[in-house]
XYZ file of C-alpha atoms in Angstrom:
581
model
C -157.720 61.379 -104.080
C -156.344 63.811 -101.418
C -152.877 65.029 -102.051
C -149.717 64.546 -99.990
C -148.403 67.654 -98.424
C -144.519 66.876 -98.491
C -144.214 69.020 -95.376
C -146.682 67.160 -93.191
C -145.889 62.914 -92.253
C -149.830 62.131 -92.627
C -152.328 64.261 -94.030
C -155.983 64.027 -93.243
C -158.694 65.473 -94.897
C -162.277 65.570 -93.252
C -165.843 66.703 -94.871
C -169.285 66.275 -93.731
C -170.955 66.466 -97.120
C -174.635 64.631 -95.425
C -174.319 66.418 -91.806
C -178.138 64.732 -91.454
C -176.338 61.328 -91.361
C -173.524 62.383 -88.829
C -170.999 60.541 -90.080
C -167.468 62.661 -90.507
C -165.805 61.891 -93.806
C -162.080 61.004 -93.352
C -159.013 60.287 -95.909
C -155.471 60.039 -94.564
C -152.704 59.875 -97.024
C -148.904 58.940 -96.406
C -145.799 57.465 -97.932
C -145.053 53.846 -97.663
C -141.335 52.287 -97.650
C -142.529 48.766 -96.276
C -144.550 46.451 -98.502
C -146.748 45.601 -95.376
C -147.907 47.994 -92.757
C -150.164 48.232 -89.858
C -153.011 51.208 -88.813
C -154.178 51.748 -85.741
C -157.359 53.345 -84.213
C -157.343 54.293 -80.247
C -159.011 52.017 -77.825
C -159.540 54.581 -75.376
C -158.908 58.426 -74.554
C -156.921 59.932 -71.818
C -159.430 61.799 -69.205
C -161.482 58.217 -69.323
C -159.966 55.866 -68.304
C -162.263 52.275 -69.953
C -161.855 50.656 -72.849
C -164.148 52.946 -75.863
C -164.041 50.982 -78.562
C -163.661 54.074 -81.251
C -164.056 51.360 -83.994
C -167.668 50.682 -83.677
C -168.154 54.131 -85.199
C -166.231 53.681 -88.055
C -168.243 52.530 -91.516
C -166.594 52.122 -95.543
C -162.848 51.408 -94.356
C -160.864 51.531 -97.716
C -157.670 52.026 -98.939
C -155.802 52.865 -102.345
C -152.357 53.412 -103.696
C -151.641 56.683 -105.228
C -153.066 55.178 -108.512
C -155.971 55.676 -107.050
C -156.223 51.441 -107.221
C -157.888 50.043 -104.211
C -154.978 47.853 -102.124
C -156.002 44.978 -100.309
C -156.069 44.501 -96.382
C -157.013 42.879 -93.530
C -158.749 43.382 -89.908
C -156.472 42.467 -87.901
C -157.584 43.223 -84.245
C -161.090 45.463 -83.143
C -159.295 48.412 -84.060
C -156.149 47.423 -86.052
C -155.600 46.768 -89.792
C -152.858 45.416 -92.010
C -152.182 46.716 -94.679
C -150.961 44.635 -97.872
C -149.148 47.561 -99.891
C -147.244 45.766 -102.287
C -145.132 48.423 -104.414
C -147.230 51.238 -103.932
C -145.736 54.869 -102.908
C -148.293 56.029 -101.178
C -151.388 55.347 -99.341
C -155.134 56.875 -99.470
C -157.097 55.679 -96.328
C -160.619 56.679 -96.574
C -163.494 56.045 -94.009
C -166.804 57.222 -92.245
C -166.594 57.907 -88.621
C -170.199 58.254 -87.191
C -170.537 61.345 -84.606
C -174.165 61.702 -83.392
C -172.844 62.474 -79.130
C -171.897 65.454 -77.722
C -170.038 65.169 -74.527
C -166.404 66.952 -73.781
C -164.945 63.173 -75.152
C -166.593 62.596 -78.042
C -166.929 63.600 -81.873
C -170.132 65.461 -83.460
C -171.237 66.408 -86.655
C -173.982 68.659 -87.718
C -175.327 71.695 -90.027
C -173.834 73.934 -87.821
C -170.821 72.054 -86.095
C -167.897 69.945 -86.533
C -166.580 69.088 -83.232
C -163.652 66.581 -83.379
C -161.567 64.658 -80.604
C -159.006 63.107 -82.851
C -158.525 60.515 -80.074
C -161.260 58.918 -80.986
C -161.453 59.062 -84.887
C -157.948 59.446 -86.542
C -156.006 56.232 -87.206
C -151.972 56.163 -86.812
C -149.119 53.526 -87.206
C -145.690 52.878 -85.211
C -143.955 54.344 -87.741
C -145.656 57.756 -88.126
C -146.377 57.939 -84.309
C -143.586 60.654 -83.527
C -144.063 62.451 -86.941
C -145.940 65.853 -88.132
C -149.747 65.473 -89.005
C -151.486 68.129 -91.269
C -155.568 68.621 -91.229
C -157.342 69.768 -94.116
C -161.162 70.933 -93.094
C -163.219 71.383 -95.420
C -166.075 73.464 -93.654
C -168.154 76.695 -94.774
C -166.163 79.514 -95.092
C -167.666 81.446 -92.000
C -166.883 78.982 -89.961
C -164.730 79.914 -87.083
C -162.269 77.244 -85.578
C -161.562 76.844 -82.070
C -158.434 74.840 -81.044
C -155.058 74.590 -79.477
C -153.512 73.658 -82.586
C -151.796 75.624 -85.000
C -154.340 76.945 -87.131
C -153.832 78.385 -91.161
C -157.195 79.300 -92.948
C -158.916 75.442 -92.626
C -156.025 73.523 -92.341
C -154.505 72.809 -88.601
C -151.595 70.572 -87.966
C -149.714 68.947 -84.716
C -146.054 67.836 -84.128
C -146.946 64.735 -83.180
C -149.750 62.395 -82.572
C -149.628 62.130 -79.204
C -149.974 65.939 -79.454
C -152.671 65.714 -82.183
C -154.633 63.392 -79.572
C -154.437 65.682 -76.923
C -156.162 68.732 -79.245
C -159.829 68.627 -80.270
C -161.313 71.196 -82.237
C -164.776 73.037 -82.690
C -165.555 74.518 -85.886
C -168.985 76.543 -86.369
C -170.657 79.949 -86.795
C -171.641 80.344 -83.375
C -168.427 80.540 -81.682
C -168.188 83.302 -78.868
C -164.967 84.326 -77.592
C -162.894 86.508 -75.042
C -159.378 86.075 -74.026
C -157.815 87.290 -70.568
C -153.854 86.868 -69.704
C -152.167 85.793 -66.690
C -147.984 85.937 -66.400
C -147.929 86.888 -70.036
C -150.067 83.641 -70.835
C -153.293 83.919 -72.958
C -156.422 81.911 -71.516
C -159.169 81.571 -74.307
C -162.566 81.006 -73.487
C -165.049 79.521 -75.778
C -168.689 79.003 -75.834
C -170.378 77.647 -78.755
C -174.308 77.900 -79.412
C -175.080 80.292 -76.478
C -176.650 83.578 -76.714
C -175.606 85.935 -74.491
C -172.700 85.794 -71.927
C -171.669 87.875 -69.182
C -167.960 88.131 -70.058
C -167.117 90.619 -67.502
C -168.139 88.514 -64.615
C -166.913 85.314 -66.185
C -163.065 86.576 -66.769
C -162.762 88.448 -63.363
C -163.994 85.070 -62.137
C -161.444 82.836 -64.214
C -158.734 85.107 -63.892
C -158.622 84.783 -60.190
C -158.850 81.263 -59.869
C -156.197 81.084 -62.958
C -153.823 83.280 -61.133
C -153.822 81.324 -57.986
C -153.040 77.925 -59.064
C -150.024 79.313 -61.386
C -149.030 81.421 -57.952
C -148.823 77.969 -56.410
C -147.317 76.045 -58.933
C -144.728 79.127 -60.172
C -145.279 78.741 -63.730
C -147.522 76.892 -66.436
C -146.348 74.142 -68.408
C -147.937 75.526 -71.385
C -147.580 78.515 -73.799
C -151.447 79.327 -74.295
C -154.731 77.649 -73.229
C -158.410 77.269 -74.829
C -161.347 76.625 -72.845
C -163.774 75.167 -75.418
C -167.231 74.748 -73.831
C -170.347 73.376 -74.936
C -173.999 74.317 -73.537
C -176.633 71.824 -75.386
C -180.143 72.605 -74.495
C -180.138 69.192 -72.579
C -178.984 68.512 -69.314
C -175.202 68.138 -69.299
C -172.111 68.253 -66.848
C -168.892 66.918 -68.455
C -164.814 67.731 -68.554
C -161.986 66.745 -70.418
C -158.626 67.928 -69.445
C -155.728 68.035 -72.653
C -152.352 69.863 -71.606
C -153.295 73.371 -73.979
C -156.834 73.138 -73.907
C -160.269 71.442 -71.975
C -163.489 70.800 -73.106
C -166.470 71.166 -71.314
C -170.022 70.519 -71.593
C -172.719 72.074 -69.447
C -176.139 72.214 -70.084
C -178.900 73.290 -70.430
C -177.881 76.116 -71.591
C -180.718 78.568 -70.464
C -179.033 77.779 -66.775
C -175.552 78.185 -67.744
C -175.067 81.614 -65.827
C -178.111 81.302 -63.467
C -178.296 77.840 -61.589
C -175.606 76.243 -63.108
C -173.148 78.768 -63.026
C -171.046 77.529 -60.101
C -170.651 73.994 -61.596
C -169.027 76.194 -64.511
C -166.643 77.580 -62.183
C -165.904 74.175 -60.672
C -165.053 72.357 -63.670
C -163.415 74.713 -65.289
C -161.079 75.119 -62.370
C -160.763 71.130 -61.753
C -159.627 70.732 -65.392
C -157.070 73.806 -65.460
C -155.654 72.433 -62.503
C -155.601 68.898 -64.873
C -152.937 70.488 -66.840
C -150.286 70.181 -63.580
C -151.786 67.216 -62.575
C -151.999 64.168 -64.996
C -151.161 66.358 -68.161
C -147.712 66.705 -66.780
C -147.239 64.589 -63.315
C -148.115 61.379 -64.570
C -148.143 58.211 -63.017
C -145.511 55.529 -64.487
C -148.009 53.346 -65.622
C -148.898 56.489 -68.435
C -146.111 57.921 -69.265
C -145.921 57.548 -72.501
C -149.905 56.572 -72.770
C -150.576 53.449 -74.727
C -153.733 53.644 -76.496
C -153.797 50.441 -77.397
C -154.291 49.214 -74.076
C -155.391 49.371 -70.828
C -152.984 51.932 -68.927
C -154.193 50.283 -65.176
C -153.298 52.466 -62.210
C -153.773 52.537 -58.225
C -153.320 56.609 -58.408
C -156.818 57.358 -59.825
C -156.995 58.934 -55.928
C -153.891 61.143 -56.982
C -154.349 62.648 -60.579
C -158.498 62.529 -60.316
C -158.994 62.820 -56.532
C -156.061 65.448 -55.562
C -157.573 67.452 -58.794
C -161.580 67.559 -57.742
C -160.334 68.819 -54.141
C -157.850 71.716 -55.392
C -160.141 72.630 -58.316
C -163.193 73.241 -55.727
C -160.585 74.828 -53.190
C -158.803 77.250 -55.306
C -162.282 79.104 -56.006
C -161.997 79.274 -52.327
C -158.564 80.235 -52.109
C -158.968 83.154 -54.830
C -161.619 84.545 -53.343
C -164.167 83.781 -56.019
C -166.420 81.194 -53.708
C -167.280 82.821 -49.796
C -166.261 79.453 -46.989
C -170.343 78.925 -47.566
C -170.420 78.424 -50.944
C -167.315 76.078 -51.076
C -168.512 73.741 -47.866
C -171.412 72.943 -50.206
C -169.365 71.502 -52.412
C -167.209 69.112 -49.902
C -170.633 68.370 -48.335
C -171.489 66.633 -51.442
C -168.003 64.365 -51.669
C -169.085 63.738 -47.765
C -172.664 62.897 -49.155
C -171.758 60.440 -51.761
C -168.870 58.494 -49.783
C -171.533 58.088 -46.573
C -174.509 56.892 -49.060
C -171.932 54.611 -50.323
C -171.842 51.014 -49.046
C -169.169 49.767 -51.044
C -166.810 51.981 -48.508
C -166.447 48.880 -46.498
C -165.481 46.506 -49.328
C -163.212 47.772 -51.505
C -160.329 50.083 -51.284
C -160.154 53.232 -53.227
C -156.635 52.600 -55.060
C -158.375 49.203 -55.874
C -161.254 51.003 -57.305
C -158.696 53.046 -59.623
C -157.387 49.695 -61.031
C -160.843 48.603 -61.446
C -161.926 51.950 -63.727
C -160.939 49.968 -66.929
C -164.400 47.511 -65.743
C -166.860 49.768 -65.110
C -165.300 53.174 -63.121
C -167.686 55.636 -65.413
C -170.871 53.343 -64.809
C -173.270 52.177 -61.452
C -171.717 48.229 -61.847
C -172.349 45.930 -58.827
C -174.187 47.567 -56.455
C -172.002 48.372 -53.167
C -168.996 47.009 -55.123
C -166.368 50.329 -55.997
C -166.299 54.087 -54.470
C -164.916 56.877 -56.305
C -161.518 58.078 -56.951
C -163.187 61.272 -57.587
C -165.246 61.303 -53.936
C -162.886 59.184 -51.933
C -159.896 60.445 -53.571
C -161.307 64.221 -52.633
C -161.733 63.013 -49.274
C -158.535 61.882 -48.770
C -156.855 64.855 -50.112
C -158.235 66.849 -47.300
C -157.235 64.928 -44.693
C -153.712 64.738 -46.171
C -153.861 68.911 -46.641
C -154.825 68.767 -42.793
C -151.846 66.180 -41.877
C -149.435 67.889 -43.718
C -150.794 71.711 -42.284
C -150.917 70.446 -39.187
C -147.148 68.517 -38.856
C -145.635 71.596 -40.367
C -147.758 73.868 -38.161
C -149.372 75.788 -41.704
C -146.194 76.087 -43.182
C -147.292 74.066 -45.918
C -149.750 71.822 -47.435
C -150.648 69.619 -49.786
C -149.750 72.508 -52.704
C -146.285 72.248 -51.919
C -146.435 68.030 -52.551
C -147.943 68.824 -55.982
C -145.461 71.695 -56.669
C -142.644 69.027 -55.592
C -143.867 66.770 -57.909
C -144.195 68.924 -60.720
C -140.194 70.013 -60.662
C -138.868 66.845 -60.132
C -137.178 65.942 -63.043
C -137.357 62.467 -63.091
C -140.971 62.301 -62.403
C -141.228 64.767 -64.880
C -139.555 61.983 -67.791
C -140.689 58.760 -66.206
C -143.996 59.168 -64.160
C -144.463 58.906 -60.767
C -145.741 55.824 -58.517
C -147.281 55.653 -55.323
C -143.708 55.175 -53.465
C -143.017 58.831 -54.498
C -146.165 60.096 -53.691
C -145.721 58.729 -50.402
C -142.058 59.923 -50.173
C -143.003 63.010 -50.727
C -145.774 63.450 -48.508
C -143.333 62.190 -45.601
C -140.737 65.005 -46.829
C -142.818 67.572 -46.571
C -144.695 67.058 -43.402
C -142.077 65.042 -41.430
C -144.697 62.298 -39.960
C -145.085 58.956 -41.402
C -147.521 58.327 -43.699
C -147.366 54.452 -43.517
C -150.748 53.678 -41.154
C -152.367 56.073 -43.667
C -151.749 54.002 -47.078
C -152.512 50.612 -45.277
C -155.728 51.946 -43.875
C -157.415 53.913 -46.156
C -155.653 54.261 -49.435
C -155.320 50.534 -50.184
C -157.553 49.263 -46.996
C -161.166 49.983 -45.720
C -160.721 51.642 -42.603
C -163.642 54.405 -41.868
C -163.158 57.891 -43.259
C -165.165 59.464 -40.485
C -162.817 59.912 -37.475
C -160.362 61.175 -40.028
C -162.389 63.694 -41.542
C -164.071 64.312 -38.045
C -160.362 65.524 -37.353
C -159.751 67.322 -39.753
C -162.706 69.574 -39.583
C -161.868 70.049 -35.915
C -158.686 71.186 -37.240
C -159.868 74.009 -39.228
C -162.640 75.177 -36.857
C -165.716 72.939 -38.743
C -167.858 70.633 -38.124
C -170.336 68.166 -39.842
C -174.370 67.559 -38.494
C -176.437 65.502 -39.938
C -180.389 66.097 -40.599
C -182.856 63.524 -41.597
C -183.813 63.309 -45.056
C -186.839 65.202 -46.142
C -187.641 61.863 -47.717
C -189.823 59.335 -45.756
C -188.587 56.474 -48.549
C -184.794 57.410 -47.560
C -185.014 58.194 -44.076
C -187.408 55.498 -42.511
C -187.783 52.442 -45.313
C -184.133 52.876 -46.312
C -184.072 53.261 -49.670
C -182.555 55.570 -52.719
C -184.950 55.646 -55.890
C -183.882 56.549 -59.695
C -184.677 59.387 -60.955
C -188.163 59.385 -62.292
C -191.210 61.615 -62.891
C -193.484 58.343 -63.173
C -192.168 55.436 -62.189
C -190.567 54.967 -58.316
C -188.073 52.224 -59.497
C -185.047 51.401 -56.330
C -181.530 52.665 -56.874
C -180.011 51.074 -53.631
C -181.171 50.794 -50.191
C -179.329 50.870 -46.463
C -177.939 47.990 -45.268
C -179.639 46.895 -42.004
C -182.995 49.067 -43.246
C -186.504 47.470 -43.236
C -186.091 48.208 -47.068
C -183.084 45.792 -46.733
C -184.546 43.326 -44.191
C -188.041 42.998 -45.640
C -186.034 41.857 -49.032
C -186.359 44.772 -51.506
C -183.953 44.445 -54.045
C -182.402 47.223 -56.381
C -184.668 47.019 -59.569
C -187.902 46.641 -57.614
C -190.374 49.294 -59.090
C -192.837 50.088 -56.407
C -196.355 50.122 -57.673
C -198.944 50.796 -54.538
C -198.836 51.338 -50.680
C -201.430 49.168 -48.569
C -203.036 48.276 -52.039
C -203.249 51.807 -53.153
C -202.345 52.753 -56.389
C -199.458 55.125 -56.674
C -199.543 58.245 -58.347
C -196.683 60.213 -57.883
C -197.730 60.492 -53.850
C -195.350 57.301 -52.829
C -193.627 60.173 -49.998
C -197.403 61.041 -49.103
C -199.051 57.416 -48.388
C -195.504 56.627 -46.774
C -195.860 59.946 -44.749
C -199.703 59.285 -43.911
C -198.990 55.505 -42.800
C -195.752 56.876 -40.928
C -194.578 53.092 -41.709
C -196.963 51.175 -39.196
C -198.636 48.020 -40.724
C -197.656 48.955 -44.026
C -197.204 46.621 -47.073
C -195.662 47.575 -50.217
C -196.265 46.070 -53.848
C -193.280 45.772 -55.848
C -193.070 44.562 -59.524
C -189.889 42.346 -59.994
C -189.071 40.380 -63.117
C -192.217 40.462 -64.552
C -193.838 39.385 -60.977
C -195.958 41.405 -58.700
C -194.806 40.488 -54.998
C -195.955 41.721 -51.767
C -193.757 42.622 -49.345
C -194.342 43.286 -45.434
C -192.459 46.219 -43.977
C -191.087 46.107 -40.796
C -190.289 48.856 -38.388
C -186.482 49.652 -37.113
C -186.319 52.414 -34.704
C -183.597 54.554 -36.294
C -182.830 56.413 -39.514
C -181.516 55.992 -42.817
C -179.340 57.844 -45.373
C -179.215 61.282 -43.270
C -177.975 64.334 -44.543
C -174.694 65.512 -44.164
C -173.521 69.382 -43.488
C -170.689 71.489 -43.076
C -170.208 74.655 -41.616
C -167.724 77.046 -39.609
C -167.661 76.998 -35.895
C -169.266 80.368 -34.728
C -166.575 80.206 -31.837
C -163.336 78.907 -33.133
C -160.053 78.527 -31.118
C -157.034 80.637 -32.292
C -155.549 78.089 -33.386
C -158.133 76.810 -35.588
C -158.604 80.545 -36.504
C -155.035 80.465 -37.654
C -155.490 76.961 -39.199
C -158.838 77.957 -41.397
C -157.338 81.431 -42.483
C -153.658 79.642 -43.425
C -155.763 76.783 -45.405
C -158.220 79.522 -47.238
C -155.983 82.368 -47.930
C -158.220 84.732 -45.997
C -161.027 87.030 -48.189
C -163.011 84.246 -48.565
C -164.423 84.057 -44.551
């Protein structure tokens, strides 16, 4: 039975004596006063914002007094228990928590890691919520241990659980590490399983981004900060913001530094900027976070969409992306809202309520867009309102620094009132048309953002797809090397109008069989007289195809003006700090 450290409110001791069965051993000990108490697991984990369901992982739930006698108990909810513990002192909670994914959210076990988001594995009760927590690892002795928390040979600890659930932890022999410091802060940088890394590079890089957003901002709200990455050999793109630390996972890891090297940059940057925004402006609705329940918010365009346009445009503004380099990036937020259908059904502070139903998955087709991509979107256009009312004095920076000191934001949250507020502080125009329309209504992004390039001397031409399935029958397949199975098609495309439906697997062209050449008989048919088989259901259905003169899902760039205005001159070097032109 693990012993109570008198210093600590709950201790926790975790093993992995069968790594081969990934399940993470865990005992939690504490004093009892009442006679009945109640545990709790976490539904869900801040960064993600659906139900998880933590408890399905959990196997062998026991309990026993410090008699080491087993007390009785009950399930009370999918993730609560009560606790009958009569006169006993003290309580021994033990339990299996299985940990077979690796993502920058989850737990993992193996014979070379222990990698641990206590979010999702370490139970708590009302009563202990607010107190210390100490960790007892019990991991091979070269073992290094990477982690925001307080760290003493194996054993970590946390104030607080609502700190302790904001700090995962890697432990293995393959940690890599180099540290750089900006305003007297220390950034740590991670990597774990990866063979070589260009560390010179990689710091100027991080430092310069780094640097910039604290310029902005004025300070950092915390004392030290860990990047802990992950690069599995499979394919992987994945980050979790936590107020002294993210995780990341990128992968494969042969591309890490090669093709996938400025998606690195990019996340990294979008969850450092995570510790202003979210990890310390908060909406209302999470401040304090229940984790018991849904925490439903319209701001998902704020603290998710705000974040992926500043964490793109800061490797801009520090010089470490050219103007080139980042308009690839916005061409892809431009991509994904114009391929998206649902733009014209559902607002995008509706789709942040609507995370907690399926936010993180495809759902109804042409049902939700993004608060990443729409909420990216709109964060440009409000940088270009704001730049352009206050003639580049500011921009959308100086909203997010605003929020950031305001004290009472800073204890109770923020809601979309303040946001708006602010917005109409700092520029001095209303902001009014702009909620109704295209925060909480459907109104078309694409005179907006049409201005707003203007504004900053770009523009946006589209090219047809390269792909005769996309740009002529209309439709967007899954990603296959065998099978060509529909993802969505165009509303209004023969695809649509001949009665394809997403699911259809395509099987031949004209009664030929396909064989990974469906762009080549489409191509070689150029769409007259042609007739498509589809499986459906377990049917095989013909299906007629018939010709619209026009084009489907085209291909959206962005570039610079080759002759710009001065004022748009001005504009694009006020808006990208210059050095990056």
């Amino acid at each position: 039975m693990s012993k109570l450290n008198q210093k600590a409110s709950m201790n926790f001791h975790l093993s992995i004596p069968r790594p081969n069965e990934q399940y993470l051993h865990v005992e939690c000990c504490f004093s009892v006063k009442q006679e009945q108490i109640e545990i709790f697991l976490p539904s869900w984990r801040p960064g993600r914002y659906e139900i998880a369901n933590f408890a399905k992982n959990i196997r062998g739930f026991k309990v026993f007094n410090e008699k080491n006698q087993l007390v009785p108990f009950i399930k009370n909810s999918k993730d609560s228990w009560i606790i009958n513990a009569g006169k006993s002192k003290s309580l021994n909670i033990k339990y299996q928590y299985y940990s077979n994914e690796l993502n920058a959210g989850s737990t993992f076990v193996s014979e070379t890691m222990l990698y641990v988001n206590p979010v999702n594995c370490f139970i708590y009760t009302k009563e202990h919520i607010d107190d210390s927590i100490e960790i007892d690892l019990k991991i091979p002795e070269d073992w290094k241990i990477a982690t925001s928390l307080n760290i003493s040979q194996s054993k970590l600890t946390a104030h607080s659980f609502d700190a302790l659930f904001d700090a995962p932890f890697i432990c293995s022999n393959s940690l890599l590490n180099r540290s750089y410091t900006v305003q007297g802060i220390s950034f740590n940088i991670w990597f774990n399983e990866l063979l070589d890394v260009p560390w010179e590079k990689l710091i100027h890089d991080f430092e310069r981004f780094t640097a910039k957003q604290i310029e902005d901002f004025g300070e950092f709200p915390s004392q030290e900060f860990h990047f802990l990455i992950h690069t599995p050999p499979f394919k992987a793109y994945h980050g979790v913001e936590h107020l002294n630390s993210t995780v990341i996972a990128l992968g494969p890891s042969y591309d890490v530094f090669k093709g996938l090297y400025s998606e690195l940059l990019g996340v990294s940057s979008h969850e450092l900027y995570h510790v202003w925004n979210v990890k310390s402006i908060r909406p209302r609705e999470m401040r304090p976070y229940d984790f018991r329940n849904e925490n439903y918010s319209k701001l998902g365009y704020i603290y998710e969409g705000i974040t992926t346009y500043m964490g793109d445009l800061y490797l801009l503004k520090s010089g470490v992306f050219k103007i080139t380099d980042y308009l690839k990036e916005l061409q892809v937020q431009f991509q994904r809202h114009f391929d998206n259908p649902a733009r014209f059904y559902t607002s995008v502070g509706d789709s942040s309520f609507d995370t907690w139903l399926d936010g993180y998955v495809q759902g109804a087709p042409g049902r939700k867009v993004s608060i990443y991509v729409e909420g990216c979107l709109l964060a440009f256009v409000t940088d270009y309102l704001i730049r352009k009312s206050t003639k580049n004095k500011y921009g959308i920076e100086e909203v997010m620094r605003r929020l950031y000191y305001s004290q009472e934001i800073s204890k109770k949250g923020y809601g979309e009132k303040d946001y708006q507020e602010l917005l109409e502080s700092v520029s001095g125009v209303s902001f009014q048309n702009f909620f109704d329309n295209y925060i909480n209504g459907t109104h078309s992004y694409e005179p907006i953002l049409q201005d707003a390039l203007a504004y900053f001397g770009l523009e946006m031409s589209l090219i047809d797809s390269k792909l005769t399935s996309e740009n002529t029958l209309g439709i967007k397949l899954k990603p296959s090397k065998s099978k060509y199975v529909i993802h969505s098609f165009s509303p209004g495309s023969p695809a649509d109008m001949c009665g394809l439906c997403a699911g259809d697997e395509i099987l031949a062209v004209n009664n030929i069989k396909l064989e990974g050449d469906l762009e080549q008989w489409l191509g070689y048919f150029n769409i007259r007289d042609i007739s498509l088989t589809i499986a459906r259901a377990q049917r095989i259905i013909e299906k007629k195809i018939p010709v619209v003169h026009r084009s489907f899902y085209p291909k959206y760039k962005l570039n610079v003006l080759e002759e710009k205005s001065p004022a748009q001159l001005k504009a694009l070097q006020s808006w990208v700090c210059d050095g990056s032109l």
